[in-house]
Coordinates of C-alpha atoms in Angstrom, one line a residue:
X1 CA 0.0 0.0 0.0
X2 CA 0.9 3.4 -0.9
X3 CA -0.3 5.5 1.9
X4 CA 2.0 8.3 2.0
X5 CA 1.1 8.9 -1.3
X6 CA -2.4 10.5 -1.3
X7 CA -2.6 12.0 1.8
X8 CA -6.4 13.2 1.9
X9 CA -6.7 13.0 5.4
X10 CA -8.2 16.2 5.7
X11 CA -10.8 15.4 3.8
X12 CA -11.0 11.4 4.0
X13 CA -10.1 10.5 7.9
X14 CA -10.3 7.0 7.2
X15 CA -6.8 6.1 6.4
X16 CA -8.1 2.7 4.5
X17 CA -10.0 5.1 2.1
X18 CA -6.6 7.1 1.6
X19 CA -5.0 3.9 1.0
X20 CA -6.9 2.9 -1.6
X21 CA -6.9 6.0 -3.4
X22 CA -3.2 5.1 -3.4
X23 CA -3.6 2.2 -4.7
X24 CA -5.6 3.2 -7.3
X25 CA -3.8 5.7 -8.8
X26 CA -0.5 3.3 -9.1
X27 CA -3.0 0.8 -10.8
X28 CA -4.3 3.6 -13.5
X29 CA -0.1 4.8 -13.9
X30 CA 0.2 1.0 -14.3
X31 CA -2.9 1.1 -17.2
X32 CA -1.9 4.0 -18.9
X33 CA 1.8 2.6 -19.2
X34 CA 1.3 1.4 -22.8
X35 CA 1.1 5.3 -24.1
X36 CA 4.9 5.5 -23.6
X37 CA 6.8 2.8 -25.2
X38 CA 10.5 3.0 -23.3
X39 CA 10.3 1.9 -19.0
X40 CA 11.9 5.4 -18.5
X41 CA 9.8 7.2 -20.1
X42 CA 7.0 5.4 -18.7
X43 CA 9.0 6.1 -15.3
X44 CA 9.2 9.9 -16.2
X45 CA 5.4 10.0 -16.7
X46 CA 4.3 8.5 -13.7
X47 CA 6.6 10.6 -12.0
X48 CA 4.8 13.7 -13.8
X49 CA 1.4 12.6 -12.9
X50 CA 2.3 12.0 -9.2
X51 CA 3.7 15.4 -9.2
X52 CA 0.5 17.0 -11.2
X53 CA -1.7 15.6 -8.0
X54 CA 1.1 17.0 -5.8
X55 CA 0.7 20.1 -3.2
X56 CA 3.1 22.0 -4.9
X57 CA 2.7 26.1 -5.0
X58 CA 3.5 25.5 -9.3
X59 CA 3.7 22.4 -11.5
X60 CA 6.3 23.4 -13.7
X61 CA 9.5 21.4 -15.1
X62 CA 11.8 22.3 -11.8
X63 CA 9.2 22.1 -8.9
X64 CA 7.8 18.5 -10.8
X65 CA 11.6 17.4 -11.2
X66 CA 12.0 18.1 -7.3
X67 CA 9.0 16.2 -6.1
X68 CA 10.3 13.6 -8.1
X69 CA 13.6 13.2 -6.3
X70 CA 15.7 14.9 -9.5
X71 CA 18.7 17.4 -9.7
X72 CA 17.7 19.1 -12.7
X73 CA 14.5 19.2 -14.7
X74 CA 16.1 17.8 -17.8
X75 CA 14.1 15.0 -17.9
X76 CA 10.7 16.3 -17.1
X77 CA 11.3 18.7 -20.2
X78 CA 12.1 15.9 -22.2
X79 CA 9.1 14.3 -21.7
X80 CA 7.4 17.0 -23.0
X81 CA 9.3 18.0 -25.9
X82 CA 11.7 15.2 -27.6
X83 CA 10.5 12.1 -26.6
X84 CA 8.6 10.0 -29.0
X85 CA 4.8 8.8 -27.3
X86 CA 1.6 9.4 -29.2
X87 CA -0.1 12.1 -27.3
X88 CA -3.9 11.5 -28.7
X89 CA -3.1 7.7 -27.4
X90 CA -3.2 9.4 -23.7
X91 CA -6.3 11.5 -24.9
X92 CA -8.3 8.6 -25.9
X93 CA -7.3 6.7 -22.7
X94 CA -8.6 9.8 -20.6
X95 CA -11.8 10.4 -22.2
X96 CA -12.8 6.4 -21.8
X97 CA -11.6 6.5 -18.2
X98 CA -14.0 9.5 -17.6
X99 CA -16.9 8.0 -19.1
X100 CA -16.0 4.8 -17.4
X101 CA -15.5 6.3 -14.8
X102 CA -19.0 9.1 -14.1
X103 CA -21.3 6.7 -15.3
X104 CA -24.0 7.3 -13.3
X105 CA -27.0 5.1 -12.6
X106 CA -28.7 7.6 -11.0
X107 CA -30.3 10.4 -12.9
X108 CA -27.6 12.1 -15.3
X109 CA -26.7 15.5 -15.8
X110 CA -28.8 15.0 -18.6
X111 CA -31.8 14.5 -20.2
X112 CA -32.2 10.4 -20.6
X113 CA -29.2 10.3 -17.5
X114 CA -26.6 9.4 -19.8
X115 CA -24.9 12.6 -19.9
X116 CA -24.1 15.7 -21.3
X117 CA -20.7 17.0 -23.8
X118 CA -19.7 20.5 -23.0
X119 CA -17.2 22.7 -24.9
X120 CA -16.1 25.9 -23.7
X121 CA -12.4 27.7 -24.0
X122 CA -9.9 28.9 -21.7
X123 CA -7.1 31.3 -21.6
X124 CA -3.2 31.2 -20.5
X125 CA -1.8 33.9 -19.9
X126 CA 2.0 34.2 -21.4
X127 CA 4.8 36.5 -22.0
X128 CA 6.9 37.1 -25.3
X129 CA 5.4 35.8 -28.5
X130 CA 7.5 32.5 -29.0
X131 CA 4.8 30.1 -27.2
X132 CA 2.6 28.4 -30.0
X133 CA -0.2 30.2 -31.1
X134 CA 0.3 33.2 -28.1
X135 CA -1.3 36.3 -29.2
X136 CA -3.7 39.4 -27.9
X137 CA -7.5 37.3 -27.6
X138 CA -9.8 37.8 -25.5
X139 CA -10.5 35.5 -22.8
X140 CA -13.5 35.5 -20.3
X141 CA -11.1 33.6 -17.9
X142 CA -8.5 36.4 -17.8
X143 CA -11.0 39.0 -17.5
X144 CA -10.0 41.2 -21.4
X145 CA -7.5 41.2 -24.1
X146 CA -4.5 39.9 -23.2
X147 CA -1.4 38.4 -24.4
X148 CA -2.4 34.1 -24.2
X149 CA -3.0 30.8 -25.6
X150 CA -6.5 30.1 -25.9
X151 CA -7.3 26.1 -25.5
X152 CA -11.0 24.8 -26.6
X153 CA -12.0 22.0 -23.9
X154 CA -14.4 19.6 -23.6
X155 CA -15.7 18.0 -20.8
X156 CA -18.2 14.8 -20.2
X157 CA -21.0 15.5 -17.4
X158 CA -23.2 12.9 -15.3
X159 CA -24.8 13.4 -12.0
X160 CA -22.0 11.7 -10.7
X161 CA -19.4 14.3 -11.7
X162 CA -17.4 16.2 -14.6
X163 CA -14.0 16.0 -16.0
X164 CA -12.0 17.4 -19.2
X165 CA -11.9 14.7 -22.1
X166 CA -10.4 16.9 -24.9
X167 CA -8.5 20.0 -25.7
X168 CA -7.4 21.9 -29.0
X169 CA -5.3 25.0 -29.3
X170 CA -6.7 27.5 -30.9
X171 CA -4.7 29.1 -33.6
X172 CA -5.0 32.7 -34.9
X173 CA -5.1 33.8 -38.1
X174 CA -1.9 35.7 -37.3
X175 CA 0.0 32.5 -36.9
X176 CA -1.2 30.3 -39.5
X177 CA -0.5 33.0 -42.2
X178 CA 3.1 32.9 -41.2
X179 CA 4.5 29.9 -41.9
X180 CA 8.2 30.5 -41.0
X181 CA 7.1 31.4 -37.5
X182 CA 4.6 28.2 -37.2
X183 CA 7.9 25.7 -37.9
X184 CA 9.2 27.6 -35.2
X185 CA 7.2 26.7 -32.6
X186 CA 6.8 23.6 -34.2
X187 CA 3.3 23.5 -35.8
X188 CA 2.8 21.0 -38.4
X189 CA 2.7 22.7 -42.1
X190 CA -1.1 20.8 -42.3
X191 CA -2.3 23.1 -39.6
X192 CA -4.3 25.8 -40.6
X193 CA -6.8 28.1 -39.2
X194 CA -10.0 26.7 -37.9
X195 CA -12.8 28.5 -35.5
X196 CA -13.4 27.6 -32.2
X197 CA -16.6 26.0 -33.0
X198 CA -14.8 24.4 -35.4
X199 CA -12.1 22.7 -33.0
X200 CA -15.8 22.0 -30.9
X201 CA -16.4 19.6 -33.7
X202 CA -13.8 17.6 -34.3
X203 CA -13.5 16.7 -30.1
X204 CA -17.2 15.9 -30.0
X205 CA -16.7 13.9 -33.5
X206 CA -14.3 12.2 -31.5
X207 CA -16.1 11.4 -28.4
X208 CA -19.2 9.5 -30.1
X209 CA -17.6 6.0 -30.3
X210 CA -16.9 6.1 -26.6
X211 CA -20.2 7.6 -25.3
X212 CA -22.7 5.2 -23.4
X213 CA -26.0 4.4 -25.5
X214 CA -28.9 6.6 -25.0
X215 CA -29.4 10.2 -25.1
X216 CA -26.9 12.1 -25.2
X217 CA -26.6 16.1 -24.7
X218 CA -24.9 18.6 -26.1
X219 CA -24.4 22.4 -24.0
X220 CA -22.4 25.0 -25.2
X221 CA -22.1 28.8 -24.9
X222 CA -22.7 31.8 -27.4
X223 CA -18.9 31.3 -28.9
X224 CA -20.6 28.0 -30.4
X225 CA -23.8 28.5 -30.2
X226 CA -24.2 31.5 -32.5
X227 CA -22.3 29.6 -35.4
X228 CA -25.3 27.8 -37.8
X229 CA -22.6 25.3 -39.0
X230 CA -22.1 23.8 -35.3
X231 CA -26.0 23.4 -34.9
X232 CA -25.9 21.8 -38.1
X233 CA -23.0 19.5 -37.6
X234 CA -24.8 18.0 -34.4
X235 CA -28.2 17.7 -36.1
X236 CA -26.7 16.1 -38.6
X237 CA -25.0 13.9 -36.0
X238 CA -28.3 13.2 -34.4
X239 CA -27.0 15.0 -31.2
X240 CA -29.6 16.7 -29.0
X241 CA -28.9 20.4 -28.1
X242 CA -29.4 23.4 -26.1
X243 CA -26.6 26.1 -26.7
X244 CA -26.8 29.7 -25.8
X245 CA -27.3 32.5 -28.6
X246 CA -26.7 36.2 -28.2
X247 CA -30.4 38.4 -28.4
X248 CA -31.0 39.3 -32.2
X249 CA -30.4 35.4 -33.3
X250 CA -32.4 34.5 -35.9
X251 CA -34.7 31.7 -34.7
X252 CA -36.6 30.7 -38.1
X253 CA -36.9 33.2 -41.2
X254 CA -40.4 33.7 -40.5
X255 CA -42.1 36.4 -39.8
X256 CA -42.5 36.8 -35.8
X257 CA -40.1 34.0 -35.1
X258 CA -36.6 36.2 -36.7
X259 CA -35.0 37.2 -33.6
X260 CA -35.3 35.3 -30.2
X261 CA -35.6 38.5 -27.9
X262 CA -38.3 39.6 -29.4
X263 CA -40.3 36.4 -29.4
X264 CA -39.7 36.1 -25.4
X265 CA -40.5 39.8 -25.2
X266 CA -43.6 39.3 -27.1
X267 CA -45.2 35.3 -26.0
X268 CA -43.9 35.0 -22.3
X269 CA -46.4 36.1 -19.7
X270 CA -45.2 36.1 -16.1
X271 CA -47.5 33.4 -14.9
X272 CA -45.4 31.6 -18.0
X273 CA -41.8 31.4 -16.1
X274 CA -41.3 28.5 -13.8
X275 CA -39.0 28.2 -11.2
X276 CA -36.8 24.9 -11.2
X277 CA -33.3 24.0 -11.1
X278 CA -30.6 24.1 -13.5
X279 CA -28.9 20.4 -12.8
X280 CA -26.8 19.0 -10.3
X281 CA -23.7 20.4 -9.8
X282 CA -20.7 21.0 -7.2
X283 CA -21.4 24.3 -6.4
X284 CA -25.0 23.4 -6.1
X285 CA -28.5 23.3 -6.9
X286 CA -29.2 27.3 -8.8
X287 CA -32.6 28.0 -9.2
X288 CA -33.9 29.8 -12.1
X289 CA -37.0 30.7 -14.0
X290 CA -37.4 29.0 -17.3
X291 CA -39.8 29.7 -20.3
X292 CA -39.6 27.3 -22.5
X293 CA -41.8 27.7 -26.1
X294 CA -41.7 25.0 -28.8
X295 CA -40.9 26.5 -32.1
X296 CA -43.0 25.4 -35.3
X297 CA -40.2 23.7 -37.6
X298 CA -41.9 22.0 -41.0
X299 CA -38.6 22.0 -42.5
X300 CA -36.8 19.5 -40.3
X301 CA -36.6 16.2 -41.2
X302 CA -34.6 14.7 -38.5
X303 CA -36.3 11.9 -36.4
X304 CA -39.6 11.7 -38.5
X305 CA -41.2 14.0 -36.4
X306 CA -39.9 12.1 -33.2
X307 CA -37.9 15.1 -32.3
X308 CA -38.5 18.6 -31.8
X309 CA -37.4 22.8 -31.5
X310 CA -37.6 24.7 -28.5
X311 CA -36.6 28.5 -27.9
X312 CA -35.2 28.1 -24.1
X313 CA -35.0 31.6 -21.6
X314 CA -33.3 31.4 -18.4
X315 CA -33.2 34.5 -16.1
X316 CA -32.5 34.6 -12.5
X317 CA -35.1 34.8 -10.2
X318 CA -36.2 38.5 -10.8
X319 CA -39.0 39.7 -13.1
X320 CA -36.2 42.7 -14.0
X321 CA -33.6 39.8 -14.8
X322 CA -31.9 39.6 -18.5
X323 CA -32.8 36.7 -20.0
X324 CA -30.1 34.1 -21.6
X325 CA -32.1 32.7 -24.8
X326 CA -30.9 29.2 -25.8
X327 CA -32.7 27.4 -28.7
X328 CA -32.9 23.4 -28.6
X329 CA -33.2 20.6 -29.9
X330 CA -34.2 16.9 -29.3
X331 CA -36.5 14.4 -28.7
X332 CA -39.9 15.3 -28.9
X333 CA -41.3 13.8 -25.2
X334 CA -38.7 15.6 -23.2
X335 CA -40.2 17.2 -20.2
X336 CA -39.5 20.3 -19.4
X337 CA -37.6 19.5 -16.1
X338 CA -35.2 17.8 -18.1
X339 CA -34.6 19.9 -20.8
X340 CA -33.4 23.0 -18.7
X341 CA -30.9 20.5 -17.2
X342 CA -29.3 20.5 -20.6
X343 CA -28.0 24.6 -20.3
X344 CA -27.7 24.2 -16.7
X345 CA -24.6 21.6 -17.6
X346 CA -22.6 24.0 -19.2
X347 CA -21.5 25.3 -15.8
X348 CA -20.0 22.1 -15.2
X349 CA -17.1 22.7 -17.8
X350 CA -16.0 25.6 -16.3
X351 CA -15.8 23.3 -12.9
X352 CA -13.8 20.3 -14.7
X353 CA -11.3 23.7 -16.0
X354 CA -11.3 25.2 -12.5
X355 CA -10.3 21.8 -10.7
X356 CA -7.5 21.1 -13.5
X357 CA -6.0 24.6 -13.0
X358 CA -6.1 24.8 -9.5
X359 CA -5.3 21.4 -8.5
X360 CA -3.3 20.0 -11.2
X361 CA -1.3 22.9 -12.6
X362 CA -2.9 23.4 -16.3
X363 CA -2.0 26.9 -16.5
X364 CA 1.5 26.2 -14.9
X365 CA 3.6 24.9 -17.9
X366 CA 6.6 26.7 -19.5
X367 CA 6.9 24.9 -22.9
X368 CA 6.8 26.8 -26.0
X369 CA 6.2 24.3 -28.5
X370 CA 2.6 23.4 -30.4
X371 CA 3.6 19.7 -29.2
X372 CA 4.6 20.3 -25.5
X373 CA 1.6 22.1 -25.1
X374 CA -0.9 19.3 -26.0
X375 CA 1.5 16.8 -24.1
X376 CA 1.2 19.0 -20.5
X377 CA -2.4 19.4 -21.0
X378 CA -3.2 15.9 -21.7
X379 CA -1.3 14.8 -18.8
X380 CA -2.9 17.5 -16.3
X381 CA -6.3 16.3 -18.0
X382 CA -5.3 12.4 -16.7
X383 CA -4.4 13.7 -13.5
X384 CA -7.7 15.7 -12.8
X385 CA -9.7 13.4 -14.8
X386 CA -8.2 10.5 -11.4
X387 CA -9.7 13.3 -8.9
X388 CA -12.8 13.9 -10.8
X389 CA -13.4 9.7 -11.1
X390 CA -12.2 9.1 -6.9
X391 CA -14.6 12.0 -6.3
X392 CA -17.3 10.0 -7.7
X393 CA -16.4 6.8 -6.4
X394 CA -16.2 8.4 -2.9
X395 CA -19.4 9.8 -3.4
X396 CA -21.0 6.0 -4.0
X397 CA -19.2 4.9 -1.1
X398 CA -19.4 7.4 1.5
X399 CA -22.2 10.1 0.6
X400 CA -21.8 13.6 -0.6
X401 CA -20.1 15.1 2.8
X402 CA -16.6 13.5 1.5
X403 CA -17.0 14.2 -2.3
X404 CA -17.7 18.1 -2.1
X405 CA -13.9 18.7 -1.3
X406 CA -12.6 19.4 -5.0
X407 CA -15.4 22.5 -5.0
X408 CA -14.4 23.5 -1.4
X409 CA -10.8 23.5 -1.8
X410 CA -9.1 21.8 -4.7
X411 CA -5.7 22.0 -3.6
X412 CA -6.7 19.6 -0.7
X413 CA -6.4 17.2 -3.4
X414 CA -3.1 16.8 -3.2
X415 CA -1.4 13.9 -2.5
X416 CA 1.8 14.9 0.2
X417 CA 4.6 12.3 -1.2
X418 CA 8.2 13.9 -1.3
X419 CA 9.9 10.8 -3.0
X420 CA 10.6 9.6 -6.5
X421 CA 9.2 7.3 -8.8
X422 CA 7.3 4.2 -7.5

């Protein structure tokens, strides 16, 4: 047993438990050893995981190297830079662990219980203008327009819990028009520009061999949601939908039905708006007010008439409140208590995001290249994705009072080992 190793006592005071959680992660290192084909650098990246889980004040190549046991970070940077392992084989791994992992034979996140796909994107800040695809975005996470990397996530969400399954780093126009400064940094001559939405697709494209049968959900926010071509792609994927749009979207080209403002300001009464909750999550049950109108659509021909349009509005619990308009899409017999759990998900990716940042060092890498970018976030994506799977696991074994600790405090997470590799 591997006690010392994850230290949750804090949290779990049942020093079984804590051993077992020990155990575990050294049999998912042990799992995920075919990715890297040479024992040392299988070594190295068990070493990096252990010290991605670790309570360290950064995760970088030096502080990982030290937790490790190592003189120098020489190997730590190898890993993520010259060393030959095939990166999307650790993606894959992840995203089947997660699913494995939050299935959830309760009542999903989502309508049907089976689960819902979020995408969102998040920035890292950086300095200079060597780092792959770095340049002046906005980010929501930053708070403006700053100098950053912006990464497109995805995450899968049950009632049982969330957890990043996929990542693509978005890649300004600036950058792909330059080729000579693309081999620079390392970026493949076959990548180009592509939206956001875009880099949305090909993760949930993806995802759908590995996803559970039944209904599954797709949430996203206006980034996504506004683009035609995204709702398109996951119609024509047969993928149920709620996504946010901004006010003066175009619902149908119909007269009375062009912009979805106007149709809320014009059909919802008060007495319309009902109160319910927006979906499990770890910060907790929110209560909105939902109106919820199904929208008239001759034209579609998905489901034989099995399936169906709505034009969603959430607002907070105040007659003043803005409302967020979200139009949907899905099977026709969905109640209404489910369907608002769909939008209410997308929270839940900016929980998996926060958790991976603040307890597994996401943001804390210092590599430059397009390649050592996707290799640190993979990892850090395996590491929280082992948090986010115990969390649920302890929450099936002990109740909710011991899984609530990664929304409390993340970094109590962290295992307190000070040695090498195992």
């Amino acid at each position: 047993m591997h006690a010392e190793l994850l230290d949750i006592s804090p949290v779990v005071t049942d020093g079984e438990w804590a051993e077992e959680w020990s155990d575990r992660l050294e049999d998912l290192l042990v799992e995920v050893g075919y990715v890297f084909p040479r024992w040392e650098l299988r070594r190295r990246a068990a070493d990096c995981i252990r010290g991605l889980l670790a309570p360290l004040s950064r995760k970088n190549g030096w502080q990982l190297a030290e937790y490790a046991g190592e003189a120098t970070p020489w190997g730590q940077q190898h890993l993520l830079d010259r060393s030959r392992w095939d990166v999307d084989a650790l993606r894959d791994f992840t995203r089947r662990y997660v699913i494995d992992g939050l299935a959830d034979d309760g009542e999903g996140a989502g309508p049907g219980g089976c689960g819902v796909l979020v995408v969102d994107e998040t920035g890292f800040a950086k300095r200079g203008d060597a780092s792959a695809a770095v340049a002046r975005e906005y980010s929501g996470t930053l708070g403006g327009v700053f100098p950053c990397q912006i990464g497109v996530m995805a995450a899968w969400a049950t009632g049982a819990g969330q957890a990043l399954i996929d990542r693509e780093l978005y890649m300004p126009r600036e950058w792909t028009g330059d080729r000579t400064r693309c081999r620079a940094a390392h970026i493949p001559d076959e990548v180009g520009f592509q939206t956001k939405p875009r880099l949305a697709e090909k993760m949930i494209k993806r995802a759908l061999p590995d996803l559970p049968a039944g209904r599954i959900w797709v949430a996203a926010d206006e980034v996504y949601g506004r683009d035609s071509a995204f709702r398109a792609f996951l119609e024509a994927h047969r993928l149920p939908y709620a996504v946010a749009v901004q006010a003066n979207q175009t619902i149908l080209a119909r007269p009375g039905w062009r912009h979805a403002s106007r149709l809320v300001e014009r059909c919802a009464r008060e007495e319309d708006w009902l109160t319910l909750p927006a979906g499990p999550s770890q910060l907790g049950s929110r209560m909105w007010q939902w109106w919820v109108r199904r929208i008239p659509d001759p034209d579609t021909e998905i489901g034989n008439g099995e399936w169906a349009r709505w034009l969603i509005a959430r607002r907070r619990p105040d007659p003043a409140g803005r409302a967020r308009l979200l139009p949907g899409l899905g099977p026709a017999d969905t109640p209404v208590e489910e369907l608002v759990t769909v939008p209410g998900a997308r929270w839940r990716v900016e929980e998996a995001i926060k958790l991976a940042k603040s307890a597994c060092g996401l943001a804390d890498y210092e590599v430059r290249s397009f390649h050592g970018w996707y290799r640190h976030i993979t990892l850090t994506q395996l590491a929280a994705a082992f948090l986010a799977v115990q969390d649920a696991t302890t929450l099936r074994a002990h109740g909710p009072a011991r899984s609530q600790r990664f929304a409390q405090d993340p970094a109590a997470a962290a295992p307190a080992h000070t040695g090498g590799s195992r």
